[in-house]
Amino acid sequence: MTDTVAPSAVRTLQQYIGGSWTPSTATEAIDDRDPATGDLLARVPLGTAADVDAAVASARKAQAGWRRTAPQIRARALYRLRDVLDQHREELAQLVTQDMGKTLDDALAEVGRGIESVEAAMGAPHMLKGQNLEGIGTGVDVETFRQPVGVVAAITPFNFPAMIPMWFLPFALATGNGFVLKPSEQVPLTSERYVELIEGIEEIPKGLVNIVHGAHDVVNAILDHPGIDAVSFVGSASTARYVATRATENGKRVQALGGAKNAFIVLPDADPATVSSGVCGSAFGAAGQRCMAGSVLVLAGTPEQQDAALERIVAAAAELTSGPGNDPTTDVCPVISSDARTRLVGDIEAAEQDGLKIVLDGRKADAGQGGANLGPTIIDGVPQDHRVATEELFGPILAVVRVADLDEALQFTNASRYGNSTILFTESGGAAREFRYSAESGMLGVNVGVAAPIAWMPFGGWKDSIDADLHANGDDGFRFYTRNKVVTTRWASKSAAPTAGGMRF
Ligand code: NAD
């Protein structure tokens, strides 16, 4: 609900700019609700270009000193951040569950992933080392340096409130940049808590990290601001394309990670228990709201083999319990809002009207106090070009596509506009090797349900799942936030190492 910023029993969030909490210049705010209960948690100001301007000025000012801070001292500040986050694991996970809805176990795993990104960024002194080549001419050497790009912004989605801001913040800081975060307006509370915890770390200068709450206007102000040098974005494919286009037009470096339609390919020789647990955990965990969630089950083999595999998966999915994320017996949490549930129910109805078979119907699950629960849903007999097999629905809905073999499976999955992740279940090394070579996705899994790389590896898809050259995390994280500088030097005096036949300068 959008409304004017008026006095209310529930607090309106503040921006964090220049090292202090300050009211937004916004005239409007929206509700942040607990998906499980529908309770109003906070009002989120729809921040303005003036808020962004102030945040950029603050980041720029603090960055001037931060870039001159030794890399190992910057890394040490991240060791402190790592320890503080570790001490607050449980509390952060509870906040994620309350704000986003996922189960506590899942939230704890997410917080753990965020902490791992901090740990990976702590390797900055190693990762920032340049290259050199001695004696390229008489008395001439050449060397490279990686320097920060300046002020960077991150715009993040609702589905990983703890992990995704940490894909960017630690790498940006480790490499010597100032930082502006625009968290999802649907789940702003974990980011707010992060900044409160950062406030207590004296090694991180005041004003270096800023948070601007809001929605489209804040995003547009970031994309247009001449003081922002690079933008990291994660969200749906259409927003990613928009962000990448506008940021690029404005001369910014950009990495925009978009949506997904991830498939599981199941070959007849796959281990049945591995398939059932992998598929159910991935398709229905976090109510299917992970960018790595599989949402198309591609069954290869004879109709009998396909039926047997599907039967096992439907039986396992039917055992899953839908409920609030803070109930330890819950397997499938609510989706982000009752509106999202309504949209997903519409998708199931449309599939039904097209004659597809709903073999497990999540609409029968109790919608819960917040009206946002939807049980696991499996739709069989889906043509390869049907919307439920090709488009991201972002809920606990699994489309079943039947194919003859691995070749046909790969033809189908490679035809997708997306390329985030594809999973193969098989016990055949040869099939797995062919899959690894041929599948057109950025992140592959073999016999694992969710093939999310650890933070020391790059995270990102192909095709419409990304508009970027460099992925998040891993080596790419360091590269995205730094510029290469190449210096060629000649010292005429005492050039003791003559080079024969080198370059002439
Ligand atoms: P979203 O695109 O709606 O929102 C993401 C961010 O963009 C938010 O901060 C939002 O305020 C902003 N935004 C949304 N629409 C905008 C517009 N028209 N103009 C300017 N700003 C806009 O995404 P979401 O619903 O929050 O997140 C779910 C999506 O994110 C899914 O598509 C999922 O696949 C994707 N995702 C991708 C990855 C990945 O690694 N590729 C990871 C997580 C989530």
PDB file of C-alpha atoms in Angstrom, residues 34-212:
ATOM      1  CA  ASP A  34       5.431 -10.201   7.323  1.00  0.00           C
ATOM      2  CA  PRO A  35       4.305 -12.649   4.592  1.00  0.00           C
ATOM      3  CA  ALA A  36       3.330 -15.301   7.165  1.00  0.00           C
ATOM      4  CA  THR A  37       1.052 -13.104   9.270  1.00  0.00           C
ATOM      5  CA  GLY A  38       0.362 -10.062   7.129  1.00  0.00           C
ATOM      6  CA  ASP A  39       1.517  -7.917  10.076  1.00  0.00           C
ATOM      7  CA  LEU A  40       2.830  -4.481   9.257  1.00  0.00           C
ATOM      8  CA  LEU A  41       6.525  -4.428  10.168  1.00  0.00           C
ATOM      9  CA  ALA A  42       7.588  -0.979   9.005  1.00  0.00           C
ATOM     10  CA  ARG A  43       6.852   1.789   6.558  1.00  0.00           C
ATOM     11  CA  VAL A  44       9.419   2.131   3.794  1.00  0.00           C
ATOM     12  CA  PRO A  45       9.978   5.641   2.474  1.00  0.00           C
ATOM     13  CA  LEU A  46      10.031   5.925  -1.290  1.00  0.00           C
ATOM     14  CA  GLY A  47      13.351   7.746  -1.308  1.00  0.00           C
ATOM     15  CA  THR A  48      14.175  10.508  -3.729  1.00  0.00           C
ATOM     16  CA  ALA A  49      16.944  11.759  -5.994  1.00  0.00           C
ATOM     17  CA  ALA A  50      17.917  14.163  -3.190  1.00  0.00           C
ATOM     18  CA  ASP A  51      18.480  11.181  -0.849  1.00  0.00           C
ATOM     19  CA  VAL A  52      20.661   9.491  -3.471  1.00  0.00           C
ATOM     20  CA  ASP A  53      22.597  12.705  -4.044  1.00  0.00           C
ATOM     21  CA  ALA A  54      23.373  13.013  -0.342  1.00  0.00           C
ATOM     22  CA  ALA A  55      24.399   9.344  -0.130  1.00  0.00           C
ATOM     23  CA  VAL A  56      26.734   9.662  -3.116  1.00  0.00           C
ATOM     24  CA  ALA A  57      28.351  12.801  -1.681  1.00  0.00           C
ATOM     25  CA  SER A  58      28.929  10.979   1.594  1.00  0.00           C
ATOM     26  CA  ALA A  59      30.383   7.874  -0.085  1.00  0.00           C
ATOM     27  CA  ARG A  60      32.635   9.996  -2.297  1.00  0.00           C
ATOM     28  CA  LYS A  61      34.011  11.943   0.640  1.00  0.00           C
ATOM     29  CA  ALA A  62      34.742   8.853   2.736  1.00  0.00           C
ATOM     30  CA  GLN A  63      36.186   6.973  -0.234  1.00  0.00           C
ATOM     31  CA  ALA A  64      38.926   9.565  -0.729  1.00  0.00           C
ATOM     32  CA  GLY A  65      40.622   8.364   2.457  1.00  0.00           C
ATOM     33  CA  TRP A  66      39.520   4.738   2.198  1.00  0.00           C
ATOM     34  CA  ARG A  67      41.220   4.168  -1.165  1.00  0.00           C
ATOM     35  CA  ARG A  68      44.497   5.304   0.452  1.00  0.00           C
ATOM     36  CA  THR A  69      44.041   2.820   3.304  1.00  0.00           C
ATOM     37  CA  ALA A  70      46.370  -0.163   2.882  1.00  0.00           C
ATOM     38  CA  PRO A  71      44.637  -3.203   1.345  1.00  0.00           C
ATOM     39  CA  GLN A  72      45.482  -5.406   4.330  1.00  0.00           C
ATOM     40  CA  ILE A  73      43.966  -2.835   6.710  1.00  0.00           C
ATOM     41  CA  ARG A  74      40.803  -2.724   4.583  1.00  0.00           C
ATOM     42  CA  ALA A  75      40.730  -6.523   4.682  1.00  0.00           C
ATOM     43  CA  ARG A  76      41.112  -6.400   8.462  1.00  0.00           C
ATOM     44  CA  ALA A  77      37.989  -4.222   8.660  1.00  0.00           C
ATOM     45  CA  LEU A  78      36.197  -7.022   6.845  1.00  0.00           C
ATOM     46  CA  TYR A  79      37.520  -9.567   9.377  1.00  0.00           C
ATOM     47  CA  ARG A  80      35.697  -7.456  11.971  1.00  0.00           C
ATOM     48  CA  LEU A  81      32.547  -7.411   9.851  1.00  0.00           C
ATOM     49  CA  ARG A  82      32.783 -11.166   9.485  1.00  0.00           C
ATOM     50  CA  ASP A  83      32.990 -11.617  13.254  1.00  0.00           C
ATOM     51  CA  VAL A  84      30.110  -9.258  13.967  1.00  0.00           C
ATOM     52  CA  LEU A  85      27.880 -11.002  11.425  1.00  0.00           C
ATOM     53  CA  ASP A  86      28.875 -14.368  12.851  1.00  0.00           C
ATOM     54  CA  GLN A  87      27.867 -13.218  16.342  1.00  0.00           C
ATOM     55  CA  HIS A  88      24.455 -12.133  14.984  1.00  0.00           C
ATOM     56  CA  ARG A  89      23.718 -15.124  12.750  1.00  0.00           C
ATOM     57  CA  GLU A  90      20.551 -16.191  14.587  1.00  0.00           C
ATOM     58  CA  GLU A  91      19.166 -12.703  14.921  1.00  0.00           C
ATOM     59  CA  LEU A  92      19.777 -11.938  11.232  1.00  0.00           C
ATOM     60  CA  ALA A  93      18.154 -15.222  10.219  1.00  0.00           C
ATOM     61  CA  GLN A  94      15.081 -14.432  12.292  1.00  0.00           C
ATOM     62  CA  LEU A  95      14.843 -11.051  10.619  1.00  0.00           C
ATOM     63  CA  VAL A  96      15.047 -12.684   7.182  1.00  0.00           C
ATOM     64  CA  THR A  97      12.275 -15.113   8.125  1.00  0.00           C
ATOM     65  CA  GLN A  98      10.055 -12.354   9.430  1.00  0.00           C
ATOM     66  CA  ASP A  99      10.590 -10.000   6.509  1.00  0.00           C
ATOM     67  CA  MET A 100      10.848 -12.403   3.570  1.00  0.00           C
ATOM     68  CA  GLY A 101       9.067 -15.501   4.864  1.00  0.00           C
ATOM     69  CA  LYS A 102      11.583 -18.329   4.291  1.00  0.00           C
ATOM     70  CA  THR A 103      12.130 -21.001   6.935  1.00  0.00           C
ATOM     71  CA  LEU A 104      14.620 -20.356   9.727  1.00  0.00           C
ATOM     72  CA  ASP A 105      16.910 -23.141   8.502  1.00  0.00           C
ATOM     73  CA  ASP A 106      16.937 -21.641   5.050  1.00  0.00           C
ATOM     74  CA  ALA A 107      17.475 -18.160   6.470  1.00  0.00           C
ATOM     75  CA  LEU A 108      20.412 -19.403   8.545  1.00  0.00           C
ATOM     76  CA  ALA A 109      21.934 -20.952   5.429  1.00  0.00           C
ATOM     77  CA  GLU A 110      21.431 -17.666   3.601  1.00  0.00           C
ATOM     78  CA  VAL A 111      23.123 -15.663   6.358  1.00  0.00           C
ATOM     79  CA  GLY A 112      25.969 -18.184   6.225  1.00  0.00           C
ATOM     80  CA  ARG A 113      26.326 -17.589   2.494  1.00  0.00           C
ATOM     81  CA  GLY A 114      26.464 -13.838   3.094  1.00  0.00           C
ATOM     82  CA  ILE A 115      29.228 -14.326   5.658  1.00  0.00           C
ATOM     83  CA  GLU A 116      31.136 -16.459   3.146  1.00  0.00           C
ATOM     84  CA  SER A 117      31.095 -13.560   0.707  1.00  0.00           C
ATOM     85  CA  VAL A 118      32.743 -11.413   3.379  1.00  0.00           C
ATOM     86  CA  GLU A 119      35.336 -14.158   3.878  1.00  0.00           C
ATOM     87  CA  ALA A 120      36.019 -14.315   0.142  1.00  0.00           C
ATOM     88  CA  ALA A 121      36.417 -10.521  -0.031  1.00  0.00           C
ATOM     89  CA  MET A 122      38.946 -10.696   2.812  1.00  0.00           C
ATOM     90  CA  GLY A 123      41.359 -12.133   0.216  1.00  0.00           C
ATOM     91  CA  ALA A 124      41.638  -8.690  -1.403  1.00  0.00           C
ATOM     92  CA  PRO A 125      45.357  -8.136  -0.767  1.00  0.00           C
ATOM     93  CA  HIS A 126      46.037 -11.280  -2.775  1.00  0.00           C
ATOM     94  CA  MET A 127      43.437 -10.584  -5.421  1.00  0.00           C
ATOM     95  CA  LEU A 128      44.469  -6.975  -6.023  1.00  0.00           C
ATOM     96  CA  LYS A 129      48.034  -7.862  -6.915  1.00  0.00           C
ATOM     97  CA  GLY A 130      48.984  -6.759 -10.411  1.00  0.00           C
ATOM     98  CA  GLN A 131      51.252  -8.140 -13.096  1.00  0.00           C
ATOM     99  CA  ASN A 132      54.616  -6.949 -14.300  1.00  0.00           C
ATOM    100  CA  LEU A 133      57.105  -7.627 -17.010  1.00  0.00           C
ATOM    101  CA  GLU A 134      60.684  -6.566 -16.625  1.00  0.00           C
ATOM    102  CA  GLY A 135      62.948  -5.305 -19.370  1.00  0.00           C
ATOM    103  CA  ILE A 136      60.532  -4.762 -22.240  1.00  0.00           C
ATOM    104  CA  GLY A 137      63.014  -2.174 -23.565  1.00  0.00           C
ATOM    105  CA  THR A 138      66.363  -0.916 -22.371  1.00  0.00           C
ATOM    106  CA  GLY A 139      65.770   0.104 -18.768  1.00  0.00           C
ATOM    107  CA  VAL A 140      62.020  -0.186 -19.315  1.00  0.00           C
ATOM    108  CA  ASP A 141      59.542  -2.210 -17.232  1.00  0.00           C
ATOM    109  CA  VAL A 142      55.758  -2.452 -17.350  1.00  0.00           C
ATOM    110  CA  GLU A 143      53.357  -3.188 -14.494  1.00  0.00           C
ATOM    111  CA  THR A 144      49.642  -3.180 -13.763  1.00  0.00           C
ATOM    112  CA  PHE A 145      47.717  -1.876 -10.761  1.00  0.00           C
ATOM    113  CA  ARG A 146      44.094  -2.488  -9.832  1.00  0.00           C
ATOM    114  CA  GLN A 147      42.474   0.656  -8.437  1.00  0.00           C
ATOM    115  CA  PRO A 148      38.946   1.207  -7.112  1.00  0.00           C
ATOM    116  CA  VAL A 149      36.338   2.517  -9.544  1.00  0.00           C
ATOM    117  CA  GLY A 150      35.137   5.088  -6.970  1.00  0.00           C
ATOM    118  CA  VAL A 151      31.547   5.035  -5.707  1.00  0.00           C
ATOM    119  CA  VAL A 152      29.444   1.972  -6.440  1.00  0.00           C
ATOM    120  CA  ALA A 153      25.768   1.201  -5.865  1.00  0.00           C
ATOM    121  CA  ALA A 154      23.949  -2.089  -5.353  1.00  0.00           C
ATOM    122  CA  ILE A 155      20.244  -2.600  -6.057  1.00  0.00           C
ATOM    123  CA  THR A 156      18.981  -5.849  -4.595  1.00  0.00           C
ATOM    124  CA  PRO A 157      15.891  -8.129  -4.854  1.00  0.00           C
ATOM    125  CA  PHE A 158      13.480  -9.495  -2.243  1.00  0.00           C
ATOM    126  CA  ASN A 159      14.382 -13.164  -2.262  1.00  0.00           C
ATOM    127  CA  PHE A 160      17.769 -13.090  -0.472  1.00  0.00           C
ATOM    128  CA  PRO A 161      17.696 -10.116   1.910  1.00  0.00           C
ATOM    129  CA  ALA A 162      20.856 -11.247   3.754  1.00  0.00           C
ATOM    130  CA  MET A 163      22.951 -12.894   1.055  1.00  0.00           C
ATOM    131  CA  ILE A 164      22.667 -10.631  -1.965  1.00  0.00           C
ATOM    132  CA  PRO A 165      23.695  -7.304  -0.368  1.00  0.00           C
ATOM    133  CA  MET A 166      26.793  -9.223   0.804  1.00  0.00           C
ATOM    134  CA  TRP A 167      27.606 -10.276  -2.765  1.00  0.00           C
ATOM    135  CA  PHE A 168      28.557  -6.647  -3.252  1.00  0.00           C
ATOM    136  CA  LEU A 169      29.252  -4.706  -0.046  1.00  0.00           C
ATOM    137  CA  PRO A 170      32.380  -6.593   1.107  1.00  0.00           C
ATOM    138  CA  PHE A 171      33.965  -6.737  -2.360  1.00  0.00           C
ATOM    139  CA  ALA A 172      33.279  -3.038  -2.947  1.00  0.00           C
ATOM    140  CA  LEU A 173      34.855  -2.111   0.395  1.00  0.00           C
ATOM    141  CA  ALA A 174      37.792  -4.507   0.101  1.00  0.00           C
ATOM    142  CA  THR A 175      38.728  -2.927  -3.220  1.00  0.00           C
ATOM    143  CA  GLY A 176      38.608   0.620  -1.824  1.00  0.00           C
ATOM    144  CA  ASN A 177      35.236   1.918  -3.006  1.00  0.00           C
ATOM    145  CA  GLY A 178      32.436   3.926  -1.396  1.00  0.00           C
ATOM    146  CA  PHE A 179      29.087   2.155  -1.274  1.00  0.00           C
ATOM    147  CA  VAL A 180      25.390   2.993  -1.670  1.00  0.00           C
ATOM    148  CA  LEU A 181      22.841   0.213  -1.092  1.00  0.00           C
ATOM    149  CA  LYS A 182      19.236   0.291  -2.309  1.00  0.00           C
ATOM    150  CA  PRO A 183      17.658  -2.819  -0.780  1.00  0.00           C
ATOM    151  CA  SER A 184      14.396  -4.301  -1.991  1.00  0.00           C
ATOM    152  CA  GLU A 185      11.536  -2.201  -0.667  1.00  0.00           C
ATOM    153  CA  GLN A 186       9.785  -5.495   0.133  1.00  0.00           C
ATOM    154  CA  VAL A 187      12.496  -6.701   2.548  1.00  0.00           C
ATOM    155  CA  PRO A 188      14.487  -3.725   3.865  1.00  0.00           C
ATOM    156  CA  LEU A 189      15.032  -4.839   7.467  1.00  0.00           C
ATOM    157  CA  THR A 190      18.113  -7.056   7.133  1.00  0.00           C
ATOM    158  CA  SER A 191      19.978  -4.350   5.239  1.00  0.00           C
ATOM    159  CA  GLU A 192      19.046  -1.871   7.934  1.00  0.00           C
ATOM    160  CA  ARG A 193      20.415  -4.234  10.582  1.00  0.00           C
ATOM    161  CA  TYR A 194      23.607  -4.762   8.570  1.00  0.00           C
ATOM    162  CA  VAL A 195      24.243  -1.036   8.601  1.00  0.00           C
ATOM    163  CA  GLU A 196      23.561  -0.828  12.347  1.00  0.00           C
ATOM    164  CA  LEU A 197      26.184  -3.536  12.859  1.00  0.00           C
ATOM    165  CA  ILE A 198      28.635  -1.794  10.519  1.00  0.00           C
ATOM    166  CA  GLU A 199      28.165   1.399  12.545  1.00  0.00           C
ATOM    167  CA  GLY A 200      29.859  -0.365  15.451  1.00  0.00           C
ATOM    168  CA  ILE A 201      32.971  -1.252  13.446  1.00  0.00           C
ATOM    169  CA  GLU A 202      35.350   1.643  13.881  1.00  0.00           C
ATOM    170  CA  GLU A 203      37.704   0.397  11.147  1.00  0.00           C
ATOM    171  CA  ILE A 204      34.993   1.184   8.562  1.00  0.00           C
ATOM    172  CA  PRO A 205      34.916   4.982   8.175  1.00  0.00           C
ATOM    173  CA  LYS A 206      31.627   6.806   8.735  1.00  0.00           C
ATOM    174  CA  GLY A 207      29.931   7.736   5.495  1.00  0.00           C
ATOM    175  CA  LEU A 208      31.577   4.998   3.418  1.00  0.00           C
ATOM    176  CA  VAL A 209      28.499   2.746   3.511  1.00  0.00           C
ATOM    177  CA  ASN A 210      25.116   4.359   2.875  1.00  0.00           C
ATOM    178  CA  ILE A 211      21.620   2.997   2.551  1.00  0.00           C
ATOM    179  CA  VAL A 212      18.800   4.605   0.600  1.00  0.00           C
TER     180      VAL A 212
END
